[in-house]
Short mmCIF file of C-alpha atoms in Angstrom, two decimals:
data_model
loop_
_atom_site.label_atom_id
_atom_site.label_comp_id
_atom_site.label_asym_id
_atom_site.label_seq_id
_atom_site.Cartn_x
_atom_site.Cartn_y
_atom_site.Cartn_z
CA MET A 28 11.91 5.38 -28.19
CA LEU A 29 9.31 3.02 -26.46
CA ASP A 30 5.90 3.45 -25.15
CA LYS A 31 4.97 2.68 -21.66
CA ASN A 32 3.71 -1.29 -23.10
CA GLY A 33 7.24 -1.03 -24.55
CA ILE A 34 9.12 -0.37 -21.28
CA ALA A 35 6.88 -3.18 -19.55
CA LYS A 36 8.07 -5.80 -22.05
CA ARG A 37 11.73 -4.81 -21.34
CA ILE A 38 11.16 -5.17 -17.80
CA ALA A 39 9.42 -8.58 -17.97
CA LYS A 40 12.78 -10.00 -19.12
CA GLU A 41 13.93 -9.25 -15.93
CA VAL A 42 11.52 -11.58 -14.16
CA LYS A 43 13.25 -15.07 -13.57
CA ASP A 44 11.51 -18.41 -13.18
CA GLY A 45 10.65 -18.73 -9.61
CA TYR A 46 10.61 -15.01 -8.50
CA TYR A 47 7.95 -13.23 -6.39
CA VAL A 48 7.59 -9.87 -7.98
CA ASN A 49 5.81 -7.06 -6.13
CA LEU A 50 4.56 -4.44 -9.21
CA GLY A 51 3.95 -0.78 -8.46
CA ILE A 52 1.05 1.27 -9.91
CA GLY A 53 1.44 2.38 -13.60
CA ILE A 54 3.82 0.90 -15.80
CA PRO A 55 4.86 -2.02 -13.62
CA THR A 56 1.20 -3.38 -13.31
CA LEU A 57 1.61 -3.68 -17.52
CA VAL A 58 4.42 -6.04 -16.70
CA ALA A 59 2.59 -9.05 -15.80
CA ASN A 60 1.03 -8.53 -19.14
CA PHE A 61 4.67 -9.75 -20.72
CA VAL A 62 6.15 -12.20 -18.57
CA ARG A 63 6.95 -15.79 -20.63
CA ASP A 64 4.34 -18.08 -19.75
CA ASP A 65 7.41 -21.05 -19.57
CA ILE A 66 8.31 -19.59 -16.21
CA SER A 67 6.62 -19.84 -12.91
CA VAL A 68 5.89 -16.52 -11.55
CA GLU A 69 3.78 -15.18 -8.40
CA PHE A 70 2.64 -11.58 -8.05
CA GLN A 71 2.50 -10.18 -4.50
CA SER A 72 -0.02 -7.10 -3.94
CA GLU A 73 0.73 -5.32 -0.82
CA ASN A 74 -2.53 -4.83 0.05
CA GLY A 75 -2.92 -8.86 1.03
CA VAL A 76 -2.58 -11.51 -1.81
CA LEU A 77 -0.04 -13.62 -3.47
CA GLY A 78 -0.82 -15.12 -6.85
CA MET A 79 -2.58 -12.53 -8.12
CA GLY A 80 -4.17 -13.24 -11.72
CA PRO A 81 -5.51 -11.02 -14.53
CA PHE A 82 -8.48 -8.52 -14.18
CA PRO A 83 -12.04 -10.32 -14.09
CA PHE A 84 -14.37 -10.88 -16.70
CA GLU A 85 -17.04 -8.56 -16.99
CA GLY A 86 -19.64 -9.93 -14.26
CA GLU A 87 -17.48 -11.44 -11.80
CA GLU A 88 -16.00 -8.78 -10.04
CA ASP A 89 -15.64 -9.10 -6.07
CA ALA A 90 -15.45 -5.88 -4.23
CA ASP A 91 -13.29 -8.04 -1.68
CA ILE A 92 -10.65 -9.00 -3.85
CA ILE A 93 -9.15 -5.87 -5.13
CA ASN A 94 -4.98 -5.05 -5.83
CA ALA A 95 -3.13 -2.36 -4.47
CA GLY A 96 -4.35 -0.10 -7.17
CA LYS A 97 -7.73 -0.72 -5.78
CA GLN A 98 -8.42 -2.46 -9.22
CA THR A 99 -10.86 -6.00 -8.86
CA ILE A 100 -8.73 -8.73 -9.79
CA THR A 101 -8.58 -12.25 -9.94
CA THR A 102 -6.19 -15.07 -8.17
CA LEU A 103 -4.57 -18.30 -9.71
CA PRO A 104 -4.53 -21.23 -8.29
CA GLY A 105 -1.82 -21.52 -5.23
CA ALA A 106 -2.78 -18.16 -4.42
CA SER A 107 -3.06 -16.74 -0.66
CA PHE A 108 -4.44 -13.87 1.59
CA PHE A 109 -2.86 -12.45 4.13
CA ASP A 110 -2.83 -9.14 6.60
CA SER A 111 -1.23 -6.26 6.17
CA ALA A 112 1.40 -6.67 8.68
CA LEU A 113 2.03 -10.36 7.15
CA SER A 114 2.15 -8.87 3.40
CA PHE A 115 4.94 -6.30 4.82
CA SER A 116 6.70 -9.02 6.45
CA MET A 117 7.35 -10.68 3.28
CA ILE A 118 8.65 -7.37 1.99
CA ARG A 119 10.70 -6.00 4.60
CA GLY A 120 11.84 -9.71 5.24
CA GLN A 121 13.32 -9.64 1.82
CA HIS A 122 11.01 -12.85 0.72
CA VAL A 123 10.20 -11.01 -2.33
CA ASP A 124 12.83 -11.44 -5.11
CA LEU A 125 11.99 -7.93 -7.50
CA THR A 126 10.25 -4.82 -6.89
CA ILE A 127 9.21 -2.75 -9.53
CA LEU A 128 7.92 0.94 -9.47
CA GLY A 129 7.54 4.05 -10.79
CA ALA A 130 9.74 7.43 -9.80
CA MET A 131 9.00 10.83 -10.12
CA GLU A 132 13.33 11.42 -10.00
CA VAL A 133 16.06 8.99 -9.43
CA ALA A 134 19.53 10.32 -8.77
CA GLU A 135 22.59 8.94 -9.68
CA ASN A 136 23.34 7.55 -6.24
CA GLY A 137 20.31 5.30 -6.72
CA ASP A 138 17.91 7.77 -4.32
CA ILE A 139 14.33 7.45 -5.35
CA ALA A 140 11.82 10.45 -4.95
CA ASN A 141 7.84 9.68 -6.03
CA TRP A 142 5.49 10.25 -3.35
CA LYS A 143 5.12 14.18 -3.03
CA ILE A 144 5.46 17.27 -4.19
CA PRO A 145 5.76 19.96 -1.55
CA GLY A 146 2.50 22.48 -1.70
CA LYS A 147 1.29 20.35 -5.15
CA MET A 148 0.82 17.10 -4.71
CA VAL A 149 0.50 14.77 -1.55
CA LYS A 150 -1.06 11.65 -2.08
CA GLY A 151 1.57 9.48 0.70
CA MET A 152 3.78 7.10 0.10
CA GLY A 153 1.56 3.94 0.50
CA GLY A 154 4.13 0.83 0.67
CA ALA A 155 6.79 2.55 -1.47
CA MET A 156 9.15 3.59 1.53
CA ASP A 157 8.58 -0.17 2.83
CA LEU A 158 9.62 -1.59 -0.37
CA VAL A 159 12.75 0.58 -1.26
CA ALA A 160 14.24 0.43 2.14
CA SER A 161 14.05 -3.76 1.93
CA ALA A 162 14.00 -5.03 -1.57
CA GLU A 163 17.42 -5.43 -2.67
CA ASN A 164 16.25 -5.81 -6.50
CA ILE A 165 14.57 -2.69 -7.45
CA ILE A 166 14.11 -1.58 -11.13
CA VAL A 167 12.38 1.70 -11.94
CA ALA A 168 10.31 1.93 -14.77
CA MET A 169 9.51 5.37 -15.63
CA MET A 170 9.90 8.25 -18.78
CA HIS A 171 13.51 9.71 -18.76
CA THR A 172 11.98 12.97 -18.77
CA ASN A 173 9.03 14.55 -17.32
CA ARG A 174 6.09 16.51 -19.04
CA ALA A 175 8.07 19.98 -19.24
CA GLY A 176 10.76 17.93 -20.43
CA GLN A 177 13.23 18.15 -17.73
CA SER A 178 15.45 14.78 -17.25
CA LYS A 179 14.38 12.65 -14.56
CA LEU A 180 17.82 10.96 -13.69
CA LEU A 181 19.46 13.35 -11.61
CA LYS A 182 22.46 14.22 -9.94
CA ARG A 183 20.68 14.84 -6.99
CA CYS A 184 16.81 14.40 -6.37
CA THR A 185 15.13 17.67 -5.50
CA LEU A 186 11.65 16.09 -4.45
CA PRO A 187 11.06 14.78 -0.84
CA LEU A 188 13.07 11.33 -1.17
CA THR A 189 11.05 7.72 -1.05
CA GLY A 190 14.59 5.95 0.14
CA VAL A 191 18.41 6.13 -0.03
CA GLY A 192 20.93 4.65 -2.05
CA CYS A 193 18.12 1.58 -3.05
CA VAL A 194 17.53 1.56 -6.69
CA THR A 195 19.50 -0.80 -8.83
CA LYS A 196 18.15 -0.58 -12.15
CA ILE A 197 16.08 2.01 -14.12
CA VAL A 198 14.02 1.09 -17.70
CA THR A 199 13.02 4.32 -18.98
CA ASN A 200 11.54 4.97 -22.73
CA LEU A 201 15.18 5.84 -24.20
CA ALA A 202 17.24 3.32 -21.89
CA VAL A 203 18.24 0.66 -19.73
CA LEU A 204 20.32 1.89 -16.59
CA GLU A 205 22.33 0.48 -13.76
CA VAL A 206 22.80 2.65 -10.66
CA THR A 207 26.87 2.17 -10.21
CA GLU A 208 29.44 3.89 -7.70
CA GLU A 209 30.27 5.96 -11.00
CA GLY A 210 26.73 6.86 -12.24
CA PHE A 211 24.46 5.60 -14.27
CA LYS A 212 25.67 2.98 -16.71
CA LEU A 213 24.02 2.82 -19.87
CA LEU A 214 23.55 -1.02 -20.41
CA GLU A 215 20.95 -0.43 -23.37
CA ARG A 216 19.13 1.95 -26.10
CA ALA A 217 15.51 1.85 -26.72
CA PRO A 218 15.25 1.33 -30.77
CA GLY A 219 16.53 4.11 -32.49
CA VAL A 220 17.53 6.06 -29.94
CA SER A 221 21.34 7.38 -30.09
CA VAL A 222 23.81 7.42 -27.01
CA GLU A 223 24.00 11.42 -27.49
CA GLY A 224 19.92 11.56 -27.28
CA ILE A 225 20.13 9.99 -24.06
CA GLN A 226 23.00 11.74 -22.85
CA GLU A 227 21.18 15.05 -23.52
CA ALA A 228 18.09 13.65 -21.35
CA THR A 229 20.21 12.29 -18.87
CA GLU A 230 21.03 15.08 -16.10
CA GLY A 231 23.10 12.90 -13.81
CA ARG A 232 26.51 11.44 -14.62
CA LEU A 233 25.95 8.85 -17.49
CA VAL A 234 28.67 6.24 -17.92
CA VAL A 235 29.42 4.98 -21.29
CA GLU A 236 31.51 1.91 -21.85
CA GLY A 237 32.59 0.70 -25.59
CA ASP A 238 29.36 0.24 -27.93
CA VAL A 239 26.38 0.18 -26.02
CA PRO A 240 23.63 -2.30 -27.71
CA GLU A 241 19.70 -1.81 -28.96
CA MET A 242 17.40 -3.47 -26.71
CA ASN A 243 16.02 -6.86 -27.99
CA ILE A 244 12.36 -6.69 -27.19
CA MET B 22 -17.73 -19.06 26.17
CA ILE B 23 -17.84 -15.24 26.79
CA ASN B 24 -20.40 -13.90 24.79
CA LYS B 25 -19.16 -10.64 22.83
CA THR B 26 -22.13 -10.29 21.50
CA VAL B 27 -23.70 -6.91 21.22
CA ALA B 28 -27.38 -6.14 19.80
CA ASN B 29 -26.65 -3.10 17.05
CA VAL B 30 -24.37 -0.65 16.34
CA THR B 31 -25.47 1.97 18.84
CA GLU B 32 -24.53 -0.59 21.66
CA ALA B 33 -21.19 -1.36 19.93
CA LEU B 34 -19.89 2.20 19.80
CA LYS B 35 -21.18 3.33 23.42
CA GLY B 36 -18.44 5.34 25.20
CA THR B 37 -17.01 7.11 21.81
CA GLU B 38 -16.59 10.27 22.68
CA ASP B 39 -15.05 13.83 21.04
CA GLY B 40 -11.16 13.86 20.79
CA MET B 41 -10.64 9.91 20.99
CA THR B 42 -8.33 8.21 18.70
CA PHE B 43 -9.69 6.01 16.36
CA MET B 44 -8.14 2.86 14.23
CA LEU B 45 -10.36 1.65 11.04
CA GLY B 46 -9.31 -1.39 9.50
CA GLY B 47 -10.03 -1.17 5.34
CA PHE B 48 -7.73 -0.65 2.01
CA GLY B 49 -9.32 1.36 -0.24
CA LEU B 50 -12.72 1.00 0.38
CA CYS B 51 -12.33 -2.74 0.91
CA GLY B 52 -12.86 -4.41 4.39
CA ILE B 53 -14.06 -0.69 5.58
CA PRO B 54 -16.57 -0.84 8.48
CA GLU B 55 -19.12 0.57 7.18
CA ASN B 56 -21.70 0.45 10.06
CA ALA B 57 -19.19 1.88 12.41
CA ILE B 58 -18.48 4.99 10.09
CA ALA B 59 -22.34 5.72 9.89
CA GLU B 60 -22.69 5.78 12.88
CA LEU B 61 -19.69 8.09 14.06
CA VAL B 62 -21.61 10.62 11.57
CA ARG B 63 -24.80 9.79 12.98
CA LEU B 64 -23.59 10.57 16.77
CA GLY B 65 -21.70 13.14 15.33
CA ILE B 66 -18.34 12.57 17.07
CA LYS B 67 -15.78 15.21 16.85
CA ASP B 68 -12.22 16.11 16.69
CA ILE B 69 -11.22 12.92 15.61
CA THR B 70 -7.90 11.30 15.37
CA CYS B 71 -8.15 8.84 12.48
CA ILE B 72 -5.76 5.77 12.06
CA SER B 73 -6.38 4.38 8.47
CA ASN B 74 -4.56 3.52 5.68
CA ASN B 75 -6.46 5.50 3.32
CA ALA B 76 -9.06 8.20 3.64
CA GLY B 77 -12.32 6.92 1.60
CA VAL B 78 -13.53 8.61 -1.25
CA ASP B 79 -15.26 12.09 -1.30
CA ASP B 80 -18.37 10.61 -0.41
CA PHE B 81 -17.75 7.06 0.94
CA GLY B 82 -15.71 5.46 3.77
CA LEU B 83 -13.82 8.14 5.92
CA GLY B 84 -15.20 10.63 3.25
CA LEU B 85 -18.38 10.43 5.20
CA LEU B 86 -16.65 11.61 8.12
CA LEU B 87 -14.40 14.42 6.53
CA GLN B 88 -17.41 16.20 4.66
CA LYS B 89 -18.99 16.85 8.17
CA HIS B 90 -15.59 17.78 9.53
CA GLN B 91 -15.57 15.20 12.09
CA ILE B 92 -11.69 14.54 11.94
CA LYS B 93 -9.11 16.46 13.35
CA LYS B 94 -5.85 14.28 12.27
CA MET B 95 -5.49 11.01 9.80
CA ILE B 96 -2.80 8.98 10.33
CA SER B 97 -2.60 7.24 6.98
CA SER B 98 -0.23 6.17 4.17
CA TYR B 99 -1.76 6.82 0.91
CA VAL B 100 -4.57 9.46 0.54
CA GLY B 101 -5.25 10.22 -3.38
CA GLU B 102 -8.81 9.68 -4.43
CA ASN B 103 -10.51 12.19 -2.46
CA ASP B 104 -10.49 15.66 -3.45
CA GLU B 105 -12.17 17.07 0.57
CA PHE B 106 -9.43 15.43 1.67
CA GLU B 107 -6.91 17.11 -0.45
CA ARG B 108 -8.77 20.61 0.16
CA GLN B 109 -8.78 20.21 4.05
CA MET B 110 -5.38 18.90 4.22
CA LEU B 111 -3.72 21.96 1.78
CA SER B 112 -5.69 24.48 3.72
CA GLY B 113 -4.52 23.32 7.26
CA GLU B 114 -7.77 22.18 8.44
CA LEU B 115 -6.99 18.89 8.90
CA GLU B 116 -3.74 17.68 10.29
CA VAL B 117 -2.39 14.89 8.56
CA GLU B 118 0.51 12.30 9.20
CA LEU B 119 1.48 10.05 6.15
CA THR B 120 3.32 6.87 7.64
CA PRO B 121 4.93 4.37 5.29
CA GLN B 122 2.25 1.34 5.18
CA GLY B 123 4.54 -1.68 6.51
CA THR B 124 5.02 0.98 9.37
CA LEU B 125 1.62 1.53 10.04
CA ALA B 126 0.58 -2.02 9.79
CA GLU B 127 3.32 -3.03 12.26
CA LYS B 128 2.40 0.05 14.84
CA CYS B 129 -0.95 -1.50 14.96
CA ARG B 130 0.50 -5.24 15.24
CA ALA B 131 2.98 -3.83 17.87
CA ALA B 132 -0.07 -2.41 19.77
CA GLN B 133 -1.80 -5.66 19.75
CA ALA B 134 1.20 -7.66 20.60
CA GLY B 135 2.68 -5.22 23.37
CA PHE B 136 5.69 -4.00 21.76
CA PRO B 137 6.54 -0.37 22.74
CA ALA B 138 8.03 0.26 19.64
CA PHE B 139 10.28 -1.42 16.78
CA TYR B 140 13.06 -0.39 14.34
CA THR B 141 12.15 -0.66 10.54
CA PRO B 142 14.69 0.36 7.59
CA ALA B 143 11.29 2.26 5.91
CA GLY B 144 11.92 5.94 5.83
CA TYR B 145 15.50 5.98 6.81
CA GLY B 146 16.95 9.14 5.45
CA THR B 147 13.68 10.64 4.33
CA GLU B 148 11.69 13.38 6.19
CA VAL B 149 9.01 10.10 7.84
CA ALA B 150 12.68 9.78 9.75
CA GLU B 151 12.93 12.97 10.84
CA GLY B 152 13.17 13.19 14.66
CA LYS B 153 13.12 10.06 14.94
CA GLU B 154 15.58 7.80 16.89
CA THR B 155 17.82 5.77 14.30
CA ARG B 156 20.12 2.79 14.92
CA GLU B 157 22.65 0.58 12.88
CA PHE B 158 21.96 -2.93 12.94
CA ASP B 159 24.58 -5.27 10.89
CA GLY B 160 25.80 -2.32 8.57
CA LYS B 161 22.18 -0.78 7.79
CA MET B 162 19.89 1.81 9.32
CA TYR B 163 16.68 1.85 10.92
CA VAL B 164 14.08 4.37 12.47
CA LEU B 165 12.71 3.66 15.83
CA GLU B 166 9.01 3.70 15.39
CA PRO B 167 6.67 3.63 18.54
CA ALA B 168 3.22 1.43 18.38
CA PHE B 169 0.17 3.44 18.15
CA LYS B 170 -2.65 3.90 21.56
CA ALA B 171 -6.22 4.40 20.52
CA ASP B 172 -9.46 4.15 22.18
CA PHE B 173 -11.33 2.20 20.02
CA ALA B 174 -10.74 -0.13 17.09
CA PHE B 175 -13.49 -0.55 14.43
CA VAL B 176 -12.63 -4.06 11.79
CA LYS B 177 -14.67 -5.61 9.62
CA ALA B 178 -14.71 -9.10 9.23
CA TRP B 179 -16.54 -11.62 6.81
CA LYS B 180 -18.10 -14.08 9.59
CA GLY B 181 -17.86 -13.87 13.01
CA ASP B 182 -19.42 -16.16 16.58
CA GLU B 183 -20.71 -15.09 19.37
CA ALA B 184 -17.14 -15.12 21.09
CA GLY B 185 -15.80 -13.10 19.05
CA ASN B 186 -13.98 -15.15 16.74
CA LEU B 187 -13.91 -13.67 13.28
CA ILE B 188 -12.60 -15.04 9.46
CA PHE B 189 -11.99 -12.59 6.58
CA LYS B 190 -12.61 -12.90 3.66
CA GLY B 191 -10.09 -12.12 0.63
CA THR B 192 -8.38 -8.93 0.70
CA ALA B 193 -10.84 -7.33 2.41
CA ARG B 194 -8.70 -8.70 5.43
CA ASN B 195 -5.64 -6.38 4.83
CA PHE B 196 -5.56 -3.96 8.53
CA ASN B 197 -8.53 -5.62 10.14
CA PRO B 198 -6.62 -8.23 11.92
CA CYS B 199 -3.70 -5.89 12.94
CA MET B 200 -5.91 -3.78 14.69
CA CYS B 201 -7.78 -6.30 16.63
CA GLY B 202 -7.13 -5.58 20.26
CA ALA B 203 -4.60 -2.76 19.21
CA ALA B 204 -7.00 -0.53 21.03
CA THR B 205 -8.78 -0.11 24.18
CA ILE B 206 -11.99 -1.39 22.89
CA THR B 207 -12.10 -3.52 19.49
CA VAL B 208 -15.71 -3.52 17.80
CA ALA B 209 -15.80 -5.87 15.16
CA GLU B 210 -18.93 -5.98 12.52
CA VAL B 211 -19.25 -8.96 10.56
CA GLU B 212 -21.53 -9.88 7.49
CA GLU B 213 -22.48 -13.25 9.00
CA LEU B 214 -22.62 -13.48 12.94
CA LEU B 215 -23.19 -16.78 14.61
CA PRO B 216 -23.73 -18.98 17.59
CA ALA B 217 -20.47 -20.54 18.99
CA GLY B 218 -19.36 -23.53 17.49
CA SER B 219 -20.40 -22.81 14.06
CA LEU B 220 -17.09 -22.02 12.57
CA ASP B 221 -14.06 -24.43 12.56
CA PRO B 222 -11.34 -23.31 15.32
CA ASN B 223 -9.20 -24.44 12.33
CA GLU B 224 -10.35 -21.89 10.29
CA ILE B 225 -10.18 -18.73 12.50
CA HIS B 226 -8.17 -15.75 11.55
CA ILE B 227 -8.67 -13.88 14.80
CA PRO B 228 -9.25 -15.28 18.27
CA GLY B 229 -11.84 -13.62 20.20
CA ILE B 230 -9.77 -12.46 23.25
CA PHE B 231 -8.96 -9.85 20.84
CA VAL B 232 -12.16 -8.62 20.39
CA GLN B 233 -14.61 -6.90 22.89
CA ARG B 234 -17.98 -6.16 21.18
CA ILE B 235 -19.27 -8.12 17.46
CA PHE B 236 -22.36 -7.30 15.83
CA GLN B 237 -23.60 -8.36 12.23
CA GLY B 238 -24.07 -5.16 10.36
CA ASP B 239 -27.21 -4.12 8.77
CA THR B 240 -25.93 -3.38 5.34
CA PHE B 241 -22.86 -3.59 3.44
CA GLU B 242 -22.70 -1.73 0.04
CA LYS B 243 -18.97 -2.68 -0.63
CA ARG B 244 -18.65 -0.12 -2.92
CA ILE B 245 -15.59 -0.85 -5.74
CA GLU B 246 -13.23 2.14 -6.47
CA GLN B 247 -11.79 0.73 -9.25
CA ARG B 248 -13.86 -1.55 -11.52
CA THR B 249 -11.98 -3.25 -13.96
CA VAL B 250 -12.69 -6.10 -16.31
CA ARG B 251 -11.00 -8.08 -19.13
CA GLU B 252 -12.80 -8.97 -22.51
CA LYS B 253 -13.98 -12.91 -22.78
CA ALA B 254 -12.14 -13.94 -25.64
#
C-alpha cells in the first residue's frame, strides 16, 4: 500500500518531457517533487503563473507570488505571469497537457465529484470544473477509500458532480486504474496489495485482465 | 492625456450606494483592493453583491465586510478558509452563487469586451448548468453563461500613471485586469502612482481607457495566507 508521497511518486511517471502540467491542491502538489530532472516540464497554477518553482527560502517569501493553494512559491527561468482569463484560456483551450487533481468520488464512467458535500462542506469548485471539462488527460490522485472505509470508486457518484465522463486515469494508495467503457480497468497493483484487496475496496465495476503487475516506483 | 487621478480613496468611492454590485480583484488575499475594502467598511455600504473569486479570511479582505454583514450576495469560485462566511452561508443569511473559476474570469472579460454571453464546457452536466441553455458544438456540450453587470470594479495594481495605465506584479495580477472596464466605474488603487510618461507604453498591462479613477493606496498590508518556505540546504 502507498502513502500520499507514494501516490505522487507513481503519478510523476506519467509526466512526460515537454508537458505543461496543472497540479491541484493536496496529493497532486507533491507530484512536482518526484518528476525526473532530466526532462523539461512546466507547472501551471491557475491563479496566473507558468513555470512554478519550489517554495522560497525563509525570508524570501513574496506576498505577490503564490500558487492556487495560496502558498508562497518561486518561479523558474522561463516563467511567466498572466491574468485569470488568459490562465483559463490555456486550460479551456487545451494547451495544458496534463491535469492532476484530487477527488472525493470517481464513477466507473469517468464522472468526478470533488467540490461539495451538501449541508456539510461547501468550499466551491475553484478551477476544477473548468479543468475537468476541457483537459483531455486527467489523472485523479486519491485514497481508494474514504475515512469511513467506503470505496471512492463507485458505479455512480453520490455527491454533486464536478464534471461528467472526464477522468482518464486514477492512482490510489492501492492501484493504478484506467477508465474504460467496461469500467475501471486495473493496470497496476500497489506493492503488497492483491487483486482481491483492490476488488474489495472498489464498488464500481473492476476489469481485471490476466496478471496485473505490481507498480514499479 | 486624460487625467484619471483622484485625491484619495474617499473620492475614489464617491457614488457607491447600498444594494450595488461590486467586482473586486484578487486571488485569496493576493492582489486585493485593500484600500477600497477598508473604505467600504468605513462607509457602511450595505446589501452589496460582491463578484470576487474568494471571500477573504475572517479578519482580512472581504472577511471585513462579512463581519459587518454588509454583503448580501457573493459570487465566487472558492470560499474556504473563512468560518464566518461558512456560518452565514449555511444559516441562509448570505446568498452564494458558486461559479467555476474560468467562467468567473470570462464573465468579467465578456463584460469588458462587450460580449453579452459565451459558451463554455465548464460545469456541463453539473448543478452549475441547471436552468441554463446548453448547446452542442462539434460533438461536445457547452453551457451559455451571461456576462456580469456591475456598478463598480475595484482593482489593485502595482504601478499606475495619471492616465490610468496599469502594471501588475506577479500573481497579484489574477482577476484584476479582467475586471477593468467590466463595470460602470473602474477604480484602481496602486502601490505607486506616477506622472504620465513615466511608464513604458510597451509594458502597460491595462490601458487607462478601462479605468475611470486611480489613486495611490495609503497602505498595503499584503498579508500572506499560506507562508510556505523550504530549508536552506
